[in-house]
Each structure stands twice: as C-alpha cells, then as structure tokens.
mmCIF file of N, CA, C and O and ligand atoms in Angstrom:
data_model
loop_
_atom_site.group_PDB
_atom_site.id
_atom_site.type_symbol
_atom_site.label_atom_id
_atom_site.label_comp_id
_atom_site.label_asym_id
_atom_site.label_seq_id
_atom_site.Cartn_x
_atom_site.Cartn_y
_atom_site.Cartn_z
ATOM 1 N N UNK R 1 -18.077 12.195 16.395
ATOM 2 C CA UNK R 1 -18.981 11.211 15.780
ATOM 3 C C UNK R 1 -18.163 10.197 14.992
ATOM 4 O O UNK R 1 -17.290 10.628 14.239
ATOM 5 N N UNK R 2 -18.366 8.922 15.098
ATOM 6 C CA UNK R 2 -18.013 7.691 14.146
ATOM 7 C C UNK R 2 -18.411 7.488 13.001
ATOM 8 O O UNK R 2 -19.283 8.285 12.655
ATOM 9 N N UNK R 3 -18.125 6.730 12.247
ATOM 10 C CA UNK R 3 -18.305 6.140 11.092
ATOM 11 C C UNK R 3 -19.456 5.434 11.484
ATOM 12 O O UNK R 3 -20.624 5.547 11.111
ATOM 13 N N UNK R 4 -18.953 4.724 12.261
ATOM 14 C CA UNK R 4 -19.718 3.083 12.852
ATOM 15 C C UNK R 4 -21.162 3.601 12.752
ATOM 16 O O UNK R 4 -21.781 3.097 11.815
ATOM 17 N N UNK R 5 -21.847 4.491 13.496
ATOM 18 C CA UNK R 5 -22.771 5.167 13.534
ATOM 19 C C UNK R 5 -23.322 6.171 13.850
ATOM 20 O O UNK R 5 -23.054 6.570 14.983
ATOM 21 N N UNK R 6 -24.067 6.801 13.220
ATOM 22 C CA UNK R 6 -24.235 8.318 13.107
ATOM 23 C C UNK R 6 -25.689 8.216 13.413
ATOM 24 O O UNK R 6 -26.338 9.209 13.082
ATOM 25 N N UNK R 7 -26.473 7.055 14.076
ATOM 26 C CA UNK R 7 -27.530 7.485 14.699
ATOM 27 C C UNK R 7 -27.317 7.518 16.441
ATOM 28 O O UNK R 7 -28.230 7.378 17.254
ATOM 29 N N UNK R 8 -26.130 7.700 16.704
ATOM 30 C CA UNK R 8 -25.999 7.743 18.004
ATOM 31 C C UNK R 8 -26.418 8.985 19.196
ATOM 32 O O UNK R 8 -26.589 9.040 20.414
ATOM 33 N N UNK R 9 -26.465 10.040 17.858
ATOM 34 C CA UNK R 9 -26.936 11.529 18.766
ATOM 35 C C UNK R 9 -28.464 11.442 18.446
ATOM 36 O O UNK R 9 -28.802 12.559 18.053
ATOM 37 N N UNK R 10 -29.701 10.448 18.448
ATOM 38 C CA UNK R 10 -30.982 10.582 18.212
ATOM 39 C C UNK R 10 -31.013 9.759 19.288
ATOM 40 O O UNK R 10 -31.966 8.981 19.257
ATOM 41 N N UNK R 11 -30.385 9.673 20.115
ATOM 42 C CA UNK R 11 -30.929 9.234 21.658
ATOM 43 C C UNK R 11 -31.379 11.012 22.156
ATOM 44 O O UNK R 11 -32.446 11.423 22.614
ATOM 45 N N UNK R 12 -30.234 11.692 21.877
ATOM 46 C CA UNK R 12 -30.130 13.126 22.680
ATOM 47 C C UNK R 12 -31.038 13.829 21.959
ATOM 48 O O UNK R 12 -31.508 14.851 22.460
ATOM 49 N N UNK R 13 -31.449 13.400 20.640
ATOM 50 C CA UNK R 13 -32.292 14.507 19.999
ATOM 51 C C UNK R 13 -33.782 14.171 19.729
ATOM 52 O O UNK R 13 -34.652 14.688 19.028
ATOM 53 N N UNK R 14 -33.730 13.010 20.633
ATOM 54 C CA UNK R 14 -35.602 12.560 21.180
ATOM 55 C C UNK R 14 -36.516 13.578 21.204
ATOM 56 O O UNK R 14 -37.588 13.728 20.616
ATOM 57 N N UNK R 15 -35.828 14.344 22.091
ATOM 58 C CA UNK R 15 -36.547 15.917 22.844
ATOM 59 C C UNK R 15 -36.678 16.874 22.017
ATOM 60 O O UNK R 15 -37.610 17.675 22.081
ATOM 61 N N UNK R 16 -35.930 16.901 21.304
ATOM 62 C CA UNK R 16 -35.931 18.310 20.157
ATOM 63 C C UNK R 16 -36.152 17.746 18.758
ATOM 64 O O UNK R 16 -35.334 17.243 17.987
ATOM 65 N N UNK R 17 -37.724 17.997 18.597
ATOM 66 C CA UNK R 17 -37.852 17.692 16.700
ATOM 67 C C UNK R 17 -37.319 18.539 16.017
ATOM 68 O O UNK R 17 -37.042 18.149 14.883
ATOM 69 N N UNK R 18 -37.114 19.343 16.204
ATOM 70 C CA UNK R 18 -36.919 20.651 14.925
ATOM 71 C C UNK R 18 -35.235 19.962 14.643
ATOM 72 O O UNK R 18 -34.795 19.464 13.607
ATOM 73 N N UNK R 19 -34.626 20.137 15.827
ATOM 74 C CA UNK R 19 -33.288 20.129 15.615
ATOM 75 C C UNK R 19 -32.859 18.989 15.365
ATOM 76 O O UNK R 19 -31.685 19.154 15.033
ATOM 77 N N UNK R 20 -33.193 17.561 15.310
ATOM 78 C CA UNK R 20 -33.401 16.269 15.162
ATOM 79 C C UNK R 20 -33.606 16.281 13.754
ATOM 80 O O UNK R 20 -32.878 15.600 13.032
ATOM 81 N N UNK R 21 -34.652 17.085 13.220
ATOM 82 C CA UNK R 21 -34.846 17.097 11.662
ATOM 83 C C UNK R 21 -33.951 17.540 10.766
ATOM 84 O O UNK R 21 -33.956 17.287 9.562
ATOM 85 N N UNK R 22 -32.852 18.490 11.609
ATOM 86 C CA UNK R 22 -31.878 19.625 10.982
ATOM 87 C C UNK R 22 -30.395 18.514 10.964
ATOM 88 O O UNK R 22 -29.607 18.345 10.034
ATOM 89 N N UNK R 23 -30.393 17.878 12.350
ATOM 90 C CA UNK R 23 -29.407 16.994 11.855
ATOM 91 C C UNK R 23 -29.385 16.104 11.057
ATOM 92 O O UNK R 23 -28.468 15.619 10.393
ATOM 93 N N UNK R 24 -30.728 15.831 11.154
ATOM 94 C CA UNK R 24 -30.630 14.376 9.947
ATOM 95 C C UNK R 24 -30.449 15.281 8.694
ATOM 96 O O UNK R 24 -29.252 15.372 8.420
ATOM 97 N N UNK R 25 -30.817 15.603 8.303
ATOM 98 C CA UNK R 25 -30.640 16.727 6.782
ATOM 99 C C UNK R 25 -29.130 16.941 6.298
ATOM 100 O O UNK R 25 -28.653 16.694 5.190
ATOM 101 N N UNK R 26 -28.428 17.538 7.581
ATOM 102 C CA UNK R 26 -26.814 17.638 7.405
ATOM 103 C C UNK R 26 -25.833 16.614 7.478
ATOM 104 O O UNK R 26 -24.769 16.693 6.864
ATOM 105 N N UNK R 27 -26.248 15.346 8.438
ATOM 106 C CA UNK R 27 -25.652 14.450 8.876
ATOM 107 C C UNK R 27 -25.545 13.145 8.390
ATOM 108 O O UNK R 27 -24.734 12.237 8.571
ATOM 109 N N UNK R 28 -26.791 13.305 7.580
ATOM 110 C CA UNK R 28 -26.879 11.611 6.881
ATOM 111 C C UNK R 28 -25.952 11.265 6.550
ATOM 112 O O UNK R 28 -25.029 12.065 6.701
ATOM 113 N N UNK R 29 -25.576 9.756 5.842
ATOM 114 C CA UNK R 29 -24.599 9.507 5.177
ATOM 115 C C UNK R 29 -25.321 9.181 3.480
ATOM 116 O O UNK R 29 -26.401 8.643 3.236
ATOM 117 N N UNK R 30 -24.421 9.653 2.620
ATOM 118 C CA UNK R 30 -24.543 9.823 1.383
ATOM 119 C C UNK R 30 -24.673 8.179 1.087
ATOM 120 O O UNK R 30 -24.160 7.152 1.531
ATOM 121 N N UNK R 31 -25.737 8.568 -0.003
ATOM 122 C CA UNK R 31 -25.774 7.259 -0.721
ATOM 123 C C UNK R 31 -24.748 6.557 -2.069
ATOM 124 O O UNK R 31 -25.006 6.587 -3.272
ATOM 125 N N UNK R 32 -23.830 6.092 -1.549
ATOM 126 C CA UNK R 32 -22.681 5.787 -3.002
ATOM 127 C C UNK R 32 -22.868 4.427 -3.566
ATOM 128 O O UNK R 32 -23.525 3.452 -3.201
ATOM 129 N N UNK R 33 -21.726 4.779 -5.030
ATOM 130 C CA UNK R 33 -21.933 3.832 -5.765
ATOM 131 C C UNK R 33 -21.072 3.263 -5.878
ATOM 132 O O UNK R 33 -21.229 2.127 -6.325
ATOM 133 N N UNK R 34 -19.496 3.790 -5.495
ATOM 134 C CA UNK R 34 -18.369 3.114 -5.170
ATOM 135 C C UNK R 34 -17.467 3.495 -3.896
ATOM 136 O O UNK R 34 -17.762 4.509 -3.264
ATOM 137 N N UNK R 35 -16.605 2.872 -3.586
ATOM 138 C CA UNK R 35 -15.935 3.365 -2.418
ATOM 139 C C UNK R 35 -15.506 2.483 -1.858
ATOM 140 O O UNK R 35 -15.814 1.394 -2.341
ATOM 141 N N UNK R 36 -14.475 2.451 -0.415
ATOM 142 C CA UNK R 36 -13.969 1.726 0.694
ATOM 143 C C UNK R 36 -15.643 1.683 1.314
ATOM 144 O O UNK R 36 -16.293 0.656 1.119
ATOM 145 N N UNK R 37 -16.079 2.491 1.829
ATOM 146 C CA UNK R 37 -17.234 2.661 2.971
ATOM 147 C C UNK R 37 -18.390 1.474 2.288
ATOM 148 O O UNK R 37 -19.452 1.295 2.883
ATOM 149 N N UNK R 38 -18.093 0.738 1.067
ATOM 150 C CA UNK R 38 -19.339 0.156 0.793
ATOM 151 C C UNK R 38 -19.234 -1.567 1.210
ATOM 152 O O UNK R 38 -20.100 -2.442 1.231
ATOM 153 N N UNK R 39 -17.670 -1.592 1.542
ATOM 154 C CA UNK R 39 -17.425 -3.192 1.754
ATOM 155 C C UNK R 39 -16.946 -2.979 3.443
ATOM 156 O O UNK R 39 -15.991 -2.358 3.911
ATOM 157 N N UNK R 40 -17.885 -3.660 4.022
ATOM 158 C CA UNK R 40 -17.948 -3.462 5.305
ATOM 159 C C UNK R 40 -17.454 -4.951 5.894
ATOM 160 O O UNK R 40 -17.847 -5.980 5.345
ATOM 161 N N UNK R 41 -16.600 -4.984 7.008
ATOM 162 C CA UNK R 41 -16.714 -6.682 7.291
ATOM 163 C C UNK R 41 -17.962 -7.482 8.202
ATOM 164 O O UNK R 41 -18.287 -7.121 9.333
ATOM 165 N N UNK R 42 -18.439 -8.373 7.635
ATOM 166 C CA UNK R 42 -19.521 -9.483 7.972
ATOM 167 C C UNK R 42 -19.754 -9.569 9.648
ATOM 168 O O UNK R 42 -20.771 -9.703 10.328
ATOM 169 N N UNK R 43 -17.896 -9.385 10.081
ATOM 170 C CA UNK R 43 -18.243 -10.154 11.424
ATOM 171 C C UNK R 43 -17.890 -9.276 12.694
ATOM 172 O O UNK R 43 -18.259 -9.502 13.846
ATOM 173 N N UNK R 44 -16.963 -8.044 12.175
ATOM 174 C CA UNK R 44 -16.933 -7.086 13.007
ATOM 175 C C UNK R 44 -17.403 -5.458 12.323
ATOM 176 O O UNK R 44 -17.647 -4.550 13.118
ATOM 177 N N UNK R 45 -17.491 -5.223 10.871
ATOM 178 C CA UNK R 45 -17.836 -4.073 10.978
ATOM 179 C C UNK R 45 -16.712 -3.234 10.467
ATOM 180 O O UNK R 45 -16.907 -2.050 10.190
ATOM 181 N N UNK R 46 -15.928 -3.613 10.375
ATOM 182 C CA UNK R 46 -14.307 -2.832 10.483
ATOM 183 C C UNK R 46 -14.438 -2.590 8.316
ATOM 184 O O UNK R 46 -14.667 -3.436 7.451
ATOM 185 N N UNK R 47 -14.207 -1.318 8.221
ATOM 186 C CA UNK R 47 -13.997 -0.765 6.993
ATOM 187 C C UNK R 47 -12.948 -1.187 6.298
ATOM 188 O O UNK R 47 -13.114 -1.544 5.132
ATOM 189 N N UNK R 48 -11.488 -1.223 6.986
ATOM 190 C CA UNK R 48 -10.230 -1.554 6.471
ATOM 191 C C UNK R 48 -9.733 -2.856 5.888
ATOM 192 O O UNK R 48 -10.715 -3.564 6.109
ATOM 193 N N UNK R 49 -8.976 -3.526 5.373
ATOM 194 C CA UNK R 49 -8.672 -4.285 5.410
ATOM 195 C C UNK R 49 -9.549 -5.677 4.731
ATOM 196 O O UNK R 49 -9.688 -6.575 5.561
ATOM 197 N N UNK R 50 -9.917 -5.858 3.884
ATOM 198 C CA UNK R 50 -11.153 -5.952 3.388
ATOM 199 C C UNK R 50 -10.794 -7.214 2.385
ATOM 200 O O UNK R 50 -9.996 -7.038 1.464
ATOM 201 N N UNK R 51 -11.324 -8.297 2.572
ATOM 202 C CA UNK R 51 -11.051 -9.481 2.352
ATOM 203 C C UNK R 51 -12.335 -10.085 1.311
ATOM 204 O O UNK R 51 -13.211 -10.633 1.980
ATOM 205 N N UNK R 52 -12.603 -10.086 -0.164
ATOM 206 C CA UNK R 52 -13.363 -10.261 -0.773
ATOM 207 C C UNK R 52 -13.472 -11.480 -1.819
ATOM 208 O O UNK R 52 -14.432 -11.756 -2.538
ATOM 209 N N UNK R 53 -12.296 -12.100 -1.718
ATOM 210 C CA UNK R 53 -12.220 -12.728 -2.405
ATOM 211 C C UNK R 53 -12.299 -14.363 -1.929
ATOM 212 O O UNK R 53 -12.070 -14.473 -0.725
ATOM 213 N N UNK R 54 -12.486 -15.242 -2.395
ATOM 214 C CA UNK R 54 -13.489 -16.406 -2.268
ATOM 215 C C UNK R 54 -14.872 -16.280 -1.637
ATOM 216 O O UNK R 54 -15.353 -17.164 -0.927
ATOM 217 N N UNK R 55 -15.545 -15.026 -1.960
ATOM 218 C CA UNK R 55 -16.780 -14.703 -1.386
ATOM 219 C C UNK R 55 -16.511 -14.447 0.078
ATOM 220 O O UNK R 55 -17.624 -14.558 0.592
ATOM 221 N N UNK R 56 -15.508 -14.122 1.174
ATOM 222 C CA UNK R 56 -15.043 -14.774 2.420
ATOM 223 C C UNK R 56 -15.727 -13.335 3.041
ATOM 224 O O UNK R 56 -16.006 -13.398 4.238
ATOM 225 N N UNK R 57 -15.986 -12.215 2.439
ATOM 226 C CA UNK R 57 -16.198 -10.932 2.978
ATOM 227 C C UNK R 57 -15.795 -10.666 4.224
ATOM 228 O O UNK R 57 -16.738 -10.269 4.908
ATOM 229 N N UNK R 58 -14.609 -10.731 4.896
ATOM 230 C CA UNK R 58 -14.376 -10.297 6.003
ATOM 231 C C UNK R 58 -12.716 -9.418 5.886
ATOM 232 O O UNK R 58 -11.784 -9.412 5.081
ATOM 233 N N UNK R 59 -13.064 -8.696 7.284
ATOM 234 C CA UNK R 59 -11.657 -7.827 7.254
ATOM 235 C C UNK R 59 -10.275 -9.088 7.486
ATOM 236 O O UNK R 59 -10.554 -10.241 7.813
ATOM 237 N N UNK R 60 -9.184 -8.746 7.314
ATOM 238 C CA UNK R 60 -7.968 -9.081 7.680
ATOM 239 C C UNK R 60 -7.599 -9.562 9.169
ATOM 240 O O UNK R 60 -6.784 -10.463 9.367
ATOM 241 N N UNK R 61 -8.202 -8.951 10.094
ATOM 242 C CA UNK R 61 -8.090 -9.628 11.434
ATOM 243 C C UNK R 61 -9.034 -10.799 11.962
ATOM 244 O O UNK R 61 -8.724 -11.702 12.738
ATOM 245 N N UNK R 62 -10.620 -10.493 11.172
ATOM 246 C CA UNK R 62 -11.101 -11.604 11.206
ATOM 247 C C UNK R 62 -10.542 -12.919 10.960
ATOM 248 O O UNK R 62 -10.651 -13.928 11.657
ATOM 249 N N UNK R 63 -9.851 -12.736 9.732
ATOM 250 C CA UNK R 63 -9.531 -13.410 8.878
ATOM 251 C C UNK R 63 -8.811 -14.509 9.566
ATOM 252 O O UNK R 63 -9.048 -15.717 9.545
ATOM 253 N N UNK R 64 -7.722 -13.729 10.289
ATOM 254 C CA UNK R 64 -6.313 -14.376 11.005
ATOM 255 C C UNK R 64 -7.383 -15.441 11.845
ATOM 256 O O UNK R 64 -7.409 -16.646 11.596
ATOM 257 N N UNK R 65 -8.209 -14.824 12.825
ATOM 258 C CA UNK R 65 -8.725 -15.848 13.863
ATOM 259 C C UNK R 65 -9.757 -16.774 12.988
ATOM 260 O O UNK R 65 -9.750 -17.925 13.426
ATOM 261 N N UNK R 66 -10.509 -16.624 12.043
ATOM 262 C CA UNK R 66 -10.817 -18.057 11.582
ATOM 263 C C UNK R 66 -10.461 -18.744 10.261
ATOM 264 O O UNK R 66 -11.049 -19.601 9.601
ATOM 265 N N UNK R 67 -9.491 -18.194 10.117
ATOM 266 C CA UNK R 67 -8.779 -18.843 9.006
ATOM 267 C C UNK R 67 -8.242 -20.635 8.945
ATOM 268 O O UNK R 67 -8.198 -21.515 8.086
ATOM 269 N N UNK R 68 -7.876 -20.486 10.502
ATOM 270 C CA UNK R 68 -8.084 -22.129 10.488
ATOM 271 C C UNK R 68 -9.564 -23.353 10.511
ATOM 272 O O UNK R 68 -9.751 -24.554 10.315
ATOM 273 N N UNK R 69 -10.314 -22.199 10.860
ATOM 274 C CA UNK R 69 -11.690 -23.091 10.991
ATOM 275 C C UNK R 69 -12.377 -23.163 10.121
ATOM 276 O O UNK R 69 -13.324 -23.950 10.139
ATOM 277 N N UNK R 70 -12.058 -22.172 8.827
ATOM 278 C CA UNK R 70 -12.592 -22.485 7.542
ATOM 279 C C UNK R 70 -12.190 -23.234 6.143
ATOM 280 O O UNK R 70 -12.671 -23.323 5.014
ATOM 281 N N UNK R 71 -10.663 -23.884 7.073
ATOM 282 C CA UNK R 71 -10.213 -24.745 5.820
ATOM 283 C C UNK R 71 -8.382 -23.969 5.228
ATOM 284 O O UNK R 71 -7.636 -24.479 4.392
ATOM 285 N N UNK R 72 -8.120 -22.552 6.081
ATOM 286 C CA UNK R 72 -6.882 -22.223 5.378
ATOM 287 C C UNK R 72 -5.943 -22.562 6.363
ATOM 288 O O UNK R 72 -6.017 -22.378 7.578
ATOM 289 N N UNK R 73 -4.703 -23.279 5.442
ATOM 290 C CA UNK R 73 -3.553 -23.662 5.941
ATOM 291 C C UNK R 73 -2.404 -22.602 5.713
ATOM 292 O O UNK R 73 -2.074 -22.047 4.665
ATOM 293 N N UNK R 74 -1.837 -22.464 7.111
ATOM 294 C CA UNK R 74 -0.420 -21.331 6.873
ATOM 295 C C UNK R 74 1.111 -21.943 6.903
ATOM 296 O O UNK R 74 1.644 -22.108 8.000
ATOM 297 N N UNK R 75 1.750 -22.247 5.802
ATOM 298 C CA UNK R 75 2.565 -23.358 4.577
ATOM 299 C C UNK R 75 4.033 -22.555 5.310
ATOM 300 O O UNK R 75 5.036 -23.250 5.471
ATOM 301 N N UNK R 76 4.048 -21.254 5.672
ATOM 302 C CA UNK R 76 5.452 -20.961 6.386
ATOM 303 C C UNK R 76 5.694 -20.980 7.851
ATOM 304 O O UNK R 76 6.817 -20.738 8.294
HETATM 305 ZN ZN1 LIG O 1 -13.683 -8.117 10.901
#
C-alpha cells in the first residue's frame, strides 16, 4: 500500500462490508497537527522536497520545470 492512497483496496472491498469496515478502522490515516505528510505538492503530490516559501507550494522538481515560467532566473 502507498502513501498516495489508501483508498485503493475499497475497489476490492465493495463485496465484503464487514471486512471493508475492519479496514477502514485499522487503515485510516491519522489526523495530524504537524509533520512532512501535511505539506503535500500542488502539482504532483510528491511529499518530499517541499518548496513553501513565496507561497510557491510545490515540490523541488516541480519547481525546476516551471521555474522559468513563473518569473525565476538561474544567475550561474
Ligand atoms: Zn511536484
């Protein structure tokens, strides 16, 4: 199972309520108040790498590919 998403086994657990109810119970994801897992990037999703500052919210690879289309210049 992924990070990305953890409703991916409620395709398979259509058929079975009981056990559908048992995973969600064990499986959820916790509700936090701090962490990596809470800054997610805007444009792909990607946890890592996490780019917050000028409001820009995106990961580091985003970053690279529109960094020129939003105004940043690379000086080396
Ligand atoms: Zn990204």
């Amino acid at each position: 199972m992924t990070t990305k998403d953890w409703k991916k086994a409620f395709k398979q657990l259509k058929a079975k309520p009981i056990k559908m109810k048992k995973y969600i119970k064990h499986n959820a994801p916790k509700q936090r108040a701090t962490g990596v897992c809470l800054k997610r990037c805007s444009r792909c999703g990607r946890f890592g790498g996490h780019i917050s500052k000028y409001g820009l919210d995106v990961c580091r690879c985003c970053f690279r590919e529109i960094a020129t289309q939003i105004g940043f210049k690379k000086y080396s």
